[in-house]
Tab-separated table of C-alpha atoms in Angstrom:
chain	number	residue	atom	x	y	z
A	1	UNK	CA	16.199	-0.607	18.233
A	2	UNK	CA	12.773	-0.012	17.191
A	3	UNK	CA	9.982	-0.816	19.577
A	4	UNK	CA	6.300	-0.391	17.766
A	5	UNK	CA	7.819	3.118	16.497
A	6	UNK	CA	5.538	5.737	15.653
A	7	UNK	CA	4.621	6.010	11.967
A	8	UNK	CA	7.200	8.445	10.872
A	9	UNK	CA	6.591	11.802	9.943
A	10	UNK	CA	5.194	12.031	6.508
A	11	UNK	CA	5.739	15.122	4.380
A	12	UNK	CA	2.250	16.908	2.831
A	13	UNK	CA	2.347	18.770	-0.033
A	14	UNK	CA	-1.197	20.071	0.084
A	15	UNK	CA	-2.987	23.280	0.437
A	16	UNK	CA	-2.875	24.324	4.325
A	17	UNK	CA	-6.264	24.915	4.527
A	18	UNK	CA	-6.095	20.564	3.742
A	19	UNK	CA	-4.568	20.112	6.731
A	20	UNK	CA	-5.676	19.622	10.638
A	21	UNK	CA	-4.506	22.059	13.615
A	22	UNK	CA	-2.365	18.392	13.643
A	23	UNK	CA	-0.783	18.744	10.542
A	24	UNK	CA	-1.741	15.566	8.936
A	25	UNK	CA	-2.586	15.268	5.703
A	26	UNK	CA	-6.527	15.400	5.002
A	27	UNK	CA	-7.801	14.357	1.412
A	28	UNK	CA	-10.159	17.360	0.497
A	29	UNK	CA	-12.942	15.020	-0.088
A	30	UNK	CA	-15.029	12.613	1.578
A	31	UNK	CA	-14.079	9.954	4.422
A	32	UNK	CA	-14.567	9.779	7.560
A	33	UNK	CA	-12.111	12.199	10.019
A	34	UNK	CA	-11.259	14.300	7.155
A	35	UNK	CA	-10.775	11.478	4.260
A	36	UNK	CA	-9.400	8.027	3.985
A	37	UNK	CA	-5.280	9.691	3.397
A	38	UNK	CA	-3.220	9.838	6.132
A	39	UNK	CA	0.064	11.565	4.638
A	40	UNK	CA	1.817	11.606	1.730
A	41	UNK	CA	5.511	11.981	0.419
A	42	UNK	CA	8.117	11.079	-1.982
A	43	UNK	CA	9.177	7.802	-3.038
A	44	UNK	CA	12.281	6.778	-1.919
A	45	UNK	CA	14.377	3.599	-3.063
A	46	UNK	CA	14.025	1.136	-1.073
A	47	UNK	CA	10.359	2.469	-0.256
A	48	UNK	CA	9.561	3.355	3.063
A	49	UNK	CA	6.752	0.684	4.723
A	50	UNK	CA	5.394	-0.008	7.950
A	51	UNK	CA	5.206	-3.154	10.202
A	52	UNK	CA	5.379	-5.825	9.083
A	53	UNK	CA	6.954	-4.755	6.186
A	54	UNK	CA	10.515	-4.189	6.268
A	55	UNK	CA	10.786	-2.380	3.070
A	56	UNK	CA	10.313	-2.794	-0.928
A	57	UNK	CA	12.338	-2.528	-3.556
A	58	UNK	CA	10.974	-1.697	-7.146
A	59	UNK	CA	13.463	-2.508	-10.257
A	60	UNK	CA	13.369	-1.724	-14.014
A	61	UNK	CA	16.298	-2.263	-16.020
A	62	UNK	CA	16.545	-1.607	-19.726
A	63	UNK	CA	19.222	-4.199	-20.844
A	64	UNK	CA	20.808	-5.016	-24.355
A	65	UNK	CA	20.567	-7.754	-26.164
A	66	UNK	CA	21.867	-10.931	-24.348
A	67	UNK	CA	25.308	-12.712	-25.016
A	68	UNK	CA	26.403	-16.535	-25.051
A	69	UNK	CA	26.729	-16.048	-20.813
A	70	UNK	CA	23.422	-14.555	-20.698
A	71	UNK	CA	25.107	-11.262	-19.731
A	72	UNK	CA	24.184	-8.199	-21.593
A	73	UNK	CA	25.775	-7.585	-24.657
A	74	UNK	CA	28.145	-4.593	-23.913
A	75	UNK	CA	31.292	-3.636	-22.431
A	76	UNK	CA	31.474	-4.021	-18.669
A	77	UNK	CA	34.620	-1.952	-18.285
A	78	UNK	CA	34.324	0.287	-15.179
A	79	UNK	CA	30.977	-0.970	-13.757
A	80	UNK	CA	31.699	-2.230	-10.125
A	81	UNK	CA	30.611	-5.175	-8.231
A	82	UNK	CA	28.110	-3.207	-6.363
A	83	UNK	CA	26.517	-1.297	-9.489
A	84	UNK	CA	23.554	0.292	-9.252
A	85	UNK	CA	22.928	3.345	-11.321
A	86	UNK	CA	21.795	4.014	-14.895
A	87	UNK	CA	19.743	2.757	-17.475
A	88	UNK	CA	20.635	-0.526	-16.419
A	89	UNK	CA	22.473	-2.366	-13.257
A	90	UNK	CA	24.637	-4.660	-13.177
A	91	UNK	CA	23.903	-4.941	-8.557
A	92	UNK	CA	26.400	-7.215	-7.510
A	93	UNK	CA	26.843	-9.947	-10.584
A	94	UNK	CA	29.815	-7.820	-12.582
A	95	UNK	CA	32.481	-10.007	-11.662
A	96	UNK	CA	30.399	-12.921	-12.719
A	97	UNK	CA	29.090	-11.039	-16.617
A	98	UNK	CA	25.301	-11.326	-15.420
A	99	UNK	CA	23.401	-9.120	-13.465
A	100	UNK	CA	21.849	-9.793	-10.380
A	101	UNK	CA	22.493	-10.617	-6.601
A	102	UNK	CA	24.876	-13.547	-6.067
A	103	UNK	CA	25.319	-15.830	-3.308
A	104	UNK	CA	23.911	-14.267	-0.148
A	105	UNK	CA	22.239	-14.852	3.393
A	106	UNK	CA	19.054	-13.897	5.355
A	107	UNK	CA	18.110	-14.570	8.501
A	108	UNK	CA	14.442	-13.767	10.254
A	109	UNK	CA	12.279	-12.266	7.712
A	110	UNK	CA	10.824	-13.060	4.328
A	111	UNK	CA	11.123	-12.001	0.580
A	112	UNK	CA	8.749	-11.301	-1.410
A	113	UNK	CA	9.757	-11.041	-5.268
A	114	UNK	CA	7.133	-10.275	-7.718
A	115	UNK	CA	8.404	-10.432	-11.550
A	116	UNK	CA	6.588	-8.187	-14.105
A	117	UNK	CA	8.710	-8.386	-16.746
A	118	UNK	CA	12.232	-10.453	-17.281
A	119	UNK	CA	13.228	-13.834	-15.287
A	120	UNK	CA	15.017	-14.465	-11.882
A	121	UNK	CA	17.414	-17.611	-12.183
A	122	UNK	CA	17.548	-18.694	-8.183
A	123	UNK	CA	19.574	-21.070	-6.376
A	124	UNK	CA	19.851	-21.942	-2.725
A	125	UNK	CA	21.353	-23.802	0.305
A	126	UNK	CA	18.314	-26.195	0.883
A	127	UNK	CA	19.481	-27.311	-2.752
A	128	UNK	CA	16.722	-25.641	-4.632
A	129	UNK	CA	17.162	-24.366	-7.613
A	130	UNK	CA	14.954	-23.305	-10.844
A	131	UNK	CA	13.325	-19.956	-13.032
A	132	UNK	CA	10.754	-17.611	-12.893
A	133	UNK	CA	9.464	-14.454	-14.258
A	134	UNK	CA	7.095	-13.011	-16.058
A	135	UNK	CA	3.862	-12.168	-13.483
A	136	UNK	CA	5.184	-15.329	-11.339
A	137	UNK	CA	5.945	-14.441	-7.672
A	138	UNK	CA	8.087	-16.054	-5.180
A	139	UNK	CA	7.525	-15.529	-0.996
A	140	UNK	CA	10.372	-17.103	0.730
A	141	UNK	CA	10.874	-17.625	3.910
A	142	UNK	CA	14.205	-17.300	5.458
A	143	UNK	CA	13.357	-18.356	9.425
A	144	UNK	CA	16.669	-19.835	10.802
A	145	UNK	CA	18.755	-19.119	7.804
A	146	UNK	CA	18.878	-19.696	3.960
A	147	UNK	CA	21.257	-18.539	1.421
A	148	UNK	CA	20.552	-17.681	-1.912
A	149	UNK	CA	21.341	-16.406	-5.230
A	150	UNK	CA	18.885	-14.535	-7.658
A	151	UNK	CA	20.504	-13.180	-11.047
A	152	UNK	CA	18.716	-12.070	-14.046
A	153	UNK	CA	19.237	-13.819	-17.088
A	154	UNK	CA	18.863	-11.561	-20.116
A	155	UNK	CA	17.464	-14.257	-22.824
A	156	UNK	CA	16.842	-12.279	-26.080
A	157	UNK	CA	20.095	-12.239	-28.528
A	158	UNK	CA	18.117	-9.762	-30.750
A	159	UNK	CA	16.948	-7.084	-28.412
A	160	UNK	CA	16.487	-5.126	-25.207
A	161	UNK	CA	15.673	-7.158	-22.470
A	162	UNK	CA	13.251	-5.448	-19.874
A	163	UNK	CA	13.557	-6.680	-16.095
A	164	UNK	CA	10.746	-4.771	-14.076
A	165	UNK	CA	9.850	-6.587	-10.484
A	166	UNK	CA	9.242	-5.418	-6.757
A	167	UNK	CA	11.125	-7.165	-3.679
A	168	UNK	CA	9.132	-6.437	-0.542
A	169	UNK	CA	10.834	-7.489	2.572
A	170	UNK	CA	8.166	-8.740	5.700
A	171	UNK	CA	9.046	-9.522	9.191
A	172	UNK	CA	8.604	-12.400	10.880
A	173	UNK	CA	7.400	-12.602	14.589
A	174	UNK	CA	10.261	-13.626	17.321
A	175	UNK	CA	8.353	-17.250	17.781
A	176	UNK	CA	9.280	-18.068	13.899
A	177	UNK	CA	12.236	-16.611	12.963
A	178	UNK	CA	14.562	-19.673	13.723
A	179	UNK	CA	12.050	-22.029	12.284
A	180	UNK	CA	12.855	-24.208	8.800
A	181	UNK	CA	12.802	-21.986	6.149
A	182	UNK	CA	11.060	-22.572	2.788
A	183	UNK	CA	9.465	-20.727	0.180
A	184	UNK	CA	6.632	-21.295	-2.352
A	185	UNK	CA	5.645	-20.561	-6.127
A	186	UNK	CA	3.265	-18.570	-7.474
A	187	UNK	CA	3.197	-19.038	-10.689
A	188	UNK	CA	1.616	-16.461	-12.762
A	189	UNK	CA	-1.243	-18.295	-14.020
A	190	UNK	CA	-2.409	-19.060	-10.503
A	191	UNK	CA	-2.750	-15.665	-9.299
A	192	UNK	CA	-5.937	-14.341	-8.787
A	193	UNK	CA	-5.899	-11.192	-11.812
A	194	UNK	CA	-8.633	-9.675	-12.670
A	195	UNK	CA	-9.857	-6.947	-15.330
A	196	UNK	CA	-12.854	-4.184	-16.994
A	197	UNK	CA	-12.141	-2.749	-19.945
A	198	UNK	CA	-11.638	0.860	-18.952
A	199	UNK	CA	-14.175	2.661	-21.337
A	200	UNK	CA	-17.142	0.381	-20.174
A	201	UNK	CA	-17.992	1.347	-17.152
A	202	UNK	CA	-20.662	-1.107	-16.603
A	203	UNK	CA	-18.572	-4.089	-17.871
A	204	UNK	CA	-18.593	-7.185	-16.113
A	205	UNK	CA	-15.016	-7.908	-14.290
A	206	UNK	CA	-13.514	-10.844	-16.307
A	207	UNK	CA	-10.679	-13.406	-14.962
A	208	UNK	CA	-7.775	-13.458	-16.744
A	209	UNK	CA	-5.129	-16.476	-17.062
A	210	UNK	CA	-1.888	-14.903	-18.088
A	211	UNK	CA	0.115	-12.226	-16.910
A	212	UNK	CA	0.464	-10.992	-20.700
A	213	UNK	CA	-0.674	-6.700	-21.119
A	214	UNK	CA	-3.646	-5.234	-21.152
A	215	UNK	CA	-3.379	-1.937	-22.108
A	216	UNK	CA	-6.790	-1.000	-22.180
A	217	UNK	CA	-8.026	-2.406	-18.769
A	218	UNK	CA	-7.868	-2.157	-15.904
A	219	UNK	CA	-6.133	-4.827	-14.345
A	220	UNK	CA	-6.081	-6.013	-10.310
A	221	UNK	CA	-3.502	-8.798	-9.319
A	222	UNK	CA	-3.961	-10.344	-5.797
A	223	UNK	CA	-0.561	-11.605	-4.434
A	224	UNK	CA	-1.688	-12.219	-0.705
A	225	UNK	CA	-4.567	-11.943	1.549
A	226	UNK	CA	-8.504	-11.430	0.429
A	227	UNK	CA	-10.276	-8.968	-2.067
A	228	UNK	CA	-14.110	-9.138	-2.630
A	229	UNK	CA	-15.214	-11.003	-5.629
A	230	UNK	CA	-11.300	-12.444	-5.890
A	231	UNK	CA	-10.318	-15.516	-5.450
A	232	UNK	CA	-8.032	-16.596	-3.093
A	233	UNK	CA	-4.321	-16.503	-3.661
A	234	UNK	CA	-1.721	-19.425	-3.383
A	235	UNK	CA	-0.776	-19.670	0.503
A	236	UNK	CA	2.496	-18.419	1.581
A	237	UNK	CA	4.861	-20.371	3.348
A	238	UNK	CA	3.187	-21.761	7.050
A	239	UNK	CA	4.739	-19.476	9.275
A	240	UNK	CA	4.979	-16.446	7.359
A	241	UNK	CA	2.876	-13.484	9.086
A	242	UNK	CA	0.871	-13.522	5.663
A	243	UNK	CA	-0.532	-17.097	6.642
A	244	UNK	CA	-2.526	-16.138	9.742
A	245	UNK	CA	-5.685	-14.403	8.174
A	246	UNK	CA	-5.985	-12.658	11.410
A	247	UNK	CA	-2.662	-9.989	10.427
A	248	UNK	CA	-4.892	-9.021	7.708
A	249	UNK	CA	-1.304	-8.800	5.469
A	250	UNK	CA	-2.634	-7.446	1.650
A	251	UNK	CA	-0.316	-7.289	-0.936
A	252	UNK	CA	-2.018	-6.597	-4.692
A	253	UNK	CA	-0.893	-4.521	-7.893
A	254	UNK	CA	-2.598	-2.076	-9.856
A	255	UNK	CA	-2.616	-1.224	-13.479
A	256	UNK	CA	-4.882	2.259	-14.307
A	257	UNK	CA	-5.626	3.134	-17.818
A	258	UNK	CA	-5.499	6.816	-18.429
A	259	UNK	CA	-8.631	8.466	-16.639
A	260	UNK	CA	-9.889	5.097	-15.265
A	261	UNK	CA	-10.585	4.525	-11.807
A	262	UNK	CA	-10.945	1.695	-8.789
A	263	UNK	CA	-11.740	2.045	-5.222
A	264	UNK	CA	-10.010	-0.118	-3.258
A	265	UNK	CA	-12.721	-1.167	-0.548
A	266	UNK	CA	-12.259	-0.555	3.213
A	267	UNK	CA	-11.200	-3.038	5.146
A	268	UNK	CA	-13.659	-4.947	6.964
A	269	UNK	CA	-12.239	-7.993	9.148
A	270	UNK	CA	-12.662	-8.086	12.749
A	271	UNK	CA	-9.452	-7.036	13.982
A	272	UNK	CA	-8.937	-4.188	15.641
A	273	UNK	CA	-7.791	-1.085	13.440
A	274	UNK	CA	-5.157	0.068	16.138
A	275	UNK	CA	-2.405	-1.488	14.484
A	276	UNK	CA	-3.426	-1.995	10.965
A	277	UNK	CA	-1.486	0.165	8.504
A	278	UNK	CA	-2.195	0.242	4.782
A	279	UNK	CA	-0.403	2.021	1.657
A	280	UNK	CA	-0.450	2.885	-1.297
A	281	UNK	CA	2.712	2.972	-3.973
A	282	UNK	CA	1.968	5.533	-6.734
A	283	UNK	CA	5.554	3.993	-8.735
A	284	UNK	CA	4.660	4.991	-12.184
A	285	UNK	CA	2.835	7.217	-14.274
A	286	UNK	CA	2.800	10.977	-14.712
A	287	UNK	CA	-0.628	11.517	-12.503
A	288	UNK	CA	-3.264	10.109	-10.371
A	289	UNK	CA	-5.964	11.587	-7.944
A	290	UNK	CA	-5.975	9.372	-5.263
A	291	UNK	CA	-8.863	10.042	-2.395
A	292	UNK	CA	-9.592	13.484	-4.534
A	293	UNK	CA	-5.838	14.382	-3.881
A	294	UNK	CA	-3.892	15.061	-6.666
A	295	UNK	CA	-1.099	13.676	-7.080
A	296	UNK	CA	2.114	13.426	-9.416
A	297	UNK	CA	3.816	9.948	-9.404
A	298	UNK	CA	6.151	8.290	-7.533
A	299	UNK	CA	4.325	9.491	-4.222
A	300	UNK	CA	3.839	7.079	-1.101
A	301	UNK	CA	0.131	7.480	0.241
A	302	UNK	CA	-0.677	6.150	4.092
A	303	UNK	CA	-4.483	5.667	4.345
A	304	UNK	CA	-7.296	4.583	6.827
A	305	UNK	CA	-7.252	1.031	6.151
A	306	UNK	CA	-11.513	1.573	7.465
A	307	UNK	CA	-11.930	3.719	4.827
A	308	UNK	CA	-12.701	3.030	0.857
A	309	UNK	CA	-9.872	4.574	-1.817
A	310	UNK	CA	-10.819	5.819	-4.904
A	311	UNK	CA	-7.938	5.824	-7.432
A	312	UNK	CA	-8.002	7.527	-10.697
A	313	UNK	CA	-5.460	7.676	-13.597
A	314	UNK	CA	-4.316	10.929	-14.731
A	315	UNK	CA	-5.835	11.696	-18.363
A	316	UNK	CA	-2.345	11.917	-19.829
A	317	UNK	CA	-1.307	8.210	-18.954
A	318	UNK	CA	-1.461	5.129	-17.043
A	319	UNK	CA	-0.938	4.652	-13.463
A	320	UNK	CA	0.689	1.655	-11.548
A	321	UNK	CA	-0.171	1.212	-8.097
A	322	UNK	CA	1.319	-1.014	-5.521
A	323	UNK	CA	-0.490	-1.784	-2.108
A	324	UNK	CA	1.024	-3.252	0.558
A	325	UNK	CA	-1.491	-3.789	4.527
A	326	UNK	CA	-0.475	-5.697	7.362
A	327	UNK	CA	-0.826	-5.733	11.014
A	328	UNK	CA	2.272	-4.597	13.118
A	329	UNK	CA	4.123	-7.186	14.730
A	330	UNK	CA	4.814	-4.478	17.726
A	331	UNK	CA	8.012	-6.394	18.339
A	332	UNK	CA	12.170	-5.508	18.656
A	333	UNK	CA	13.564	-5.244	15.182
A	334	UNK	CA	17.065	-5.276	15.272
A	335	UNK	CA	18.244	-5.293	11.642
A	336	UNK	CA	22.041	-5.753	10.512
A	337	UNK	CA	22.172	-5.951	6.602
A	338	UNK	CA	20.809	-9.872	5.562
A	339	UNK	CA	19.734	-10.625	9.183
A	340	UNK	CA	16.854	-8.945	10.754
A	341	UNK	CA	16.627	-10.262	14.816
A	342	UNK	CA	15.216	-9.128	17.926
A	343	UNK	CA	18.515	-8.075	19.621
A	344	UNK	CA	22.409	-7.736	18.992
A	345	UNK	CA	22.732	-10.367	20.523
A	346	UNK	CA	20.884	-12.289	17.966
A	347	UNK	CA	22.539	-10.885	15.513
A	348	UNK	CA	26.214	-11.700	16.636
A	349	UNK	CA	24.765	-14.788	16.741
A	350	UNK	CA	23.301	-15.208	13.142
A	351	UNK	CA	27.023	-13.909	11.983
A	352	UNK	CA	28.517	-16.858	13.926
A	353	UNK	CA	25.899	-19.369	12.674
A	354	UNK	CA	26.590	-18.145	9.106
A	355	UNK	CA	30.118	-18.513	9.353
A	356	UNK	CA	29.642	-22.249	11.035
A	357	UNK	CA	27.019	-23.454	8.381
A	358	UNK	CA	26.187	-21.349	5.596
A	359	UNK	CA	23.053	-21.807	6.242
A	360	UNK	CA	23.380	-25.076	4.365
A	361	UNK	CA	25.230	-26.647	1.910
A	362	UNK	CA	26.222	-24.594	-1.721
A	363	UNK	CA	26.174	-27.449	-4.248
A	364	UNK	CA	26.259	-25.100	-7.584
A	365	UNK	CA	29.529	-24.459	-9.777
A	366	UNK	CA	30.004	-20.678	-8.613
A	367	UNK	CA	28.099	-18.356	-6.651
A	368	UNK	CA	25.865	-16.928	-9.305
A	369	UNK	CA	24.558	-20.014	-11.555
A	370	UNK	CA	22.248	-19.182	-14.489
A	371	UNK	CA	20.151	-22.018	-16.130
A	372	UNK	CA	20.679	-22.422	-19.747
A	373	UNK	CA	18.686	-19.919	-22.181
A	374	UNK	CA	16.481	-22.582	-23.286
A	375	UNK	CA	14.939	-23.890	-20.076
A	376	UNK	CA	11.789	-22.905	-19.319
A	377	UNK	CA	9.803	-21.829	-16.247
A	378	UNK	CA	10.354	-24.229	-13.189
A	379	UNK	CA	11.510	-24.803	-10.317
A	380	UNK	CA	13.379	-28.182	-8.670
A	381	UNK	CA	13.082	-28.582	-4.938
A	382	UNK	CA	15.040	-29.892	-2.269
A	383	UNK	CA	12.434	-33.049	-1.855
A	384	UNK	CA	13.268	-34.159	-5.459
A	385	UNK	CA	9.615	-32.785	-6.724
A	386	UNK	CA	9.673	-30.010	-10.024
A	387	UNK	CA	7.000	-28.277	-11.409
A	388	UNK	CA	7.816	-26.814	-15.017
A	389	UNK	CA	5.626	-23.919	-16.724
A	390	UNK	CA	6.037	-22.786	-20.416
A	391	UNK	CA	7.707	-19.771	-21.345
């Protein structure tokens, strides 16, 4: 049981004479107290995160060409049904010949799934059903109980196909986790993404309406909550935690050209900063100074949300950045695989519930249904509604 735990300890591999009598981690430059970074360490899969988050996830998966079942095009023989190692993964979909996660339940929380590269195929027990990829994001809901599939179509008969996405899990408070459950789209073209080119310092920030690369910029992508001079995201589902501007939930992505920097401003709502954690997700690239700390990648950075963060690319290579902020929920996680409650009681129950109702009814052929390799973006929802985006 976790009751507003401490943040846990977080390894520094700094000079000492960087750290406080505390043993802390202090960036050796500016900020106030010492700098804007808390502590630093290693990546580890799933990511570590702090309330609300649960955790995140971050795939990339180099597949082969695609065959006729939108499997990859190579033997299976010896890869298991819960495959995850290699080049590329097969998760849980090698009984079915595509990869991906089939069938399966949550209870209490919400997903997060942001697509960079490659397509989801989803299906669930409130009958939706559609695709998505490509820069779009999906924030679902689970409250009461929903079960779903999401498996990972590999299109291109011709060559490699590249899925790349993040899956961040966020808690929901006691008072919504047995409401409906629901999810919404954000397509890619509706995000708020910005960009500079990188070797013009005094260029103007331009808007940009596709999720295609930009190699030579650099490029901001708001998924939830507020940024200065950004527009405002699509809303999550009504009772998520992210709907309430007063949790102060941010969740953006960063793309760093090699020796180009940002500053990701200090927060400055009116809530109280007891309570407020922010990080910072260093997942690829060779090298970045973050706060005047430098830094190799794959490096989890806790900073003062009250204090500004200047990030800068190594000069060898680009540097991706994921930041996740949100205000703790400072309530009883109890967490049993798919269901994350408030007690074990609550869990026993969410087993018995599943077992009862399956969280609704399945109404697709098997467990892991793809849509056919022409169909394009879309997704069809339980209230007979579709919205349909090209490829």
């Amino acid at each position: 049981l976790k009751i507003c735990d401490p943040l846990p300890a977080l390894r520094c591999p700094v000079p000492h004479d960087a750290m406080d009598l505390f043993g802390s981690c202090r960036s050796p430059s500016g900020g106030s107290g010492g700098g804007a970074i808390i502590g630093v360490e290693n990546l580890s899969f799933p990511f570590e995160t702090d309330s609300p988050f649960l955790f995140a996830v971050y795939h990339l998966d180099i597949y082969p060409s695609g065959n006729e079942m939108l499997g990859p095009n190579a033997a299976l023989k010896g890869r298991s049904d819960s495959d995850f190692g290699g080049k590329w993964n097969m998760y849980h979909g090698a009984q079915y010949g595509v990869a991906g996660f089939p069938k399966h339940p949550h209870r209490g929380f919400e997903t997060i799934t942001i697509t960079r590269q490659g397509f989801v195929d989803h299906a669930d027990s409130l009958g939706n059903y559609g695709r998505f990829g490509n820069g779009d994001v999906q924030w679902m809901s689970a409250a009461r109980g929903v079960c779903h599939s999401e498996m990972f179509p590999l299109l291109n008969r011709e060559k490699e196909n590249v899925l790349e996405l993040f899956q961040v899990w966020i808690n929901l408070p006691k008072r919504s986790k047995m409401l409906e459950p629901g999810y919404v789209m954000m397509w890619a073209e509706d995000l708020p993404r910005v960009a500079k080119n990188a070797a013009d310092t005094a260029a103007p920030w331009q808007e940009l309406k596709s999720s295609a690369p930009a190699p030579d910029n650099v490029v901001v992508t708001l998924i939830g909550g507020s940024m200065p001079g950004m527009a405002a995201p699509p809303p999550p589902p009504p009772h998520s935690w992210g709907a309430d501007p007063g949790n102060d939930v941010l969740v953006l992505t960063l793309q760093l050209p090699a020796g180009a920097v940002w500053t990701l401003p200090a927060y400055t709502g009116g809530g109280a900063l007891e309570g407020l954690h922010r990080n910072i997700y260093f997942f690829a690239g060779a090298a970045a100074v973050v706060d005047g700390m430098k830094l190799s990648s794959h490096k989890r950075i806790k900073v003062r949300p009250e204090v500004a963060v200047q990030i800068e690319a190594g000069s060898r290579g680009p540097a991706e950045i994921l930041v996740l902020q949100g205000r703790d929920l400072c309530e009883q996680v109890v967490q049993h695989g798919p269901f994350v409650v408030s007690s074990p009681q609550e869990v026993r129950q969410a087993m018995l519930d599943y077992s009862a109702t399956g969280f609704g009814e399945w109404k697709f052929a098997n467990e892991a249904p793809v849509q056919a390799r022409e169909a394009p973006r879309f997704m069809k929802y339980t209230d007979g509604t579709s919205e349909e985006r090209p490829m």
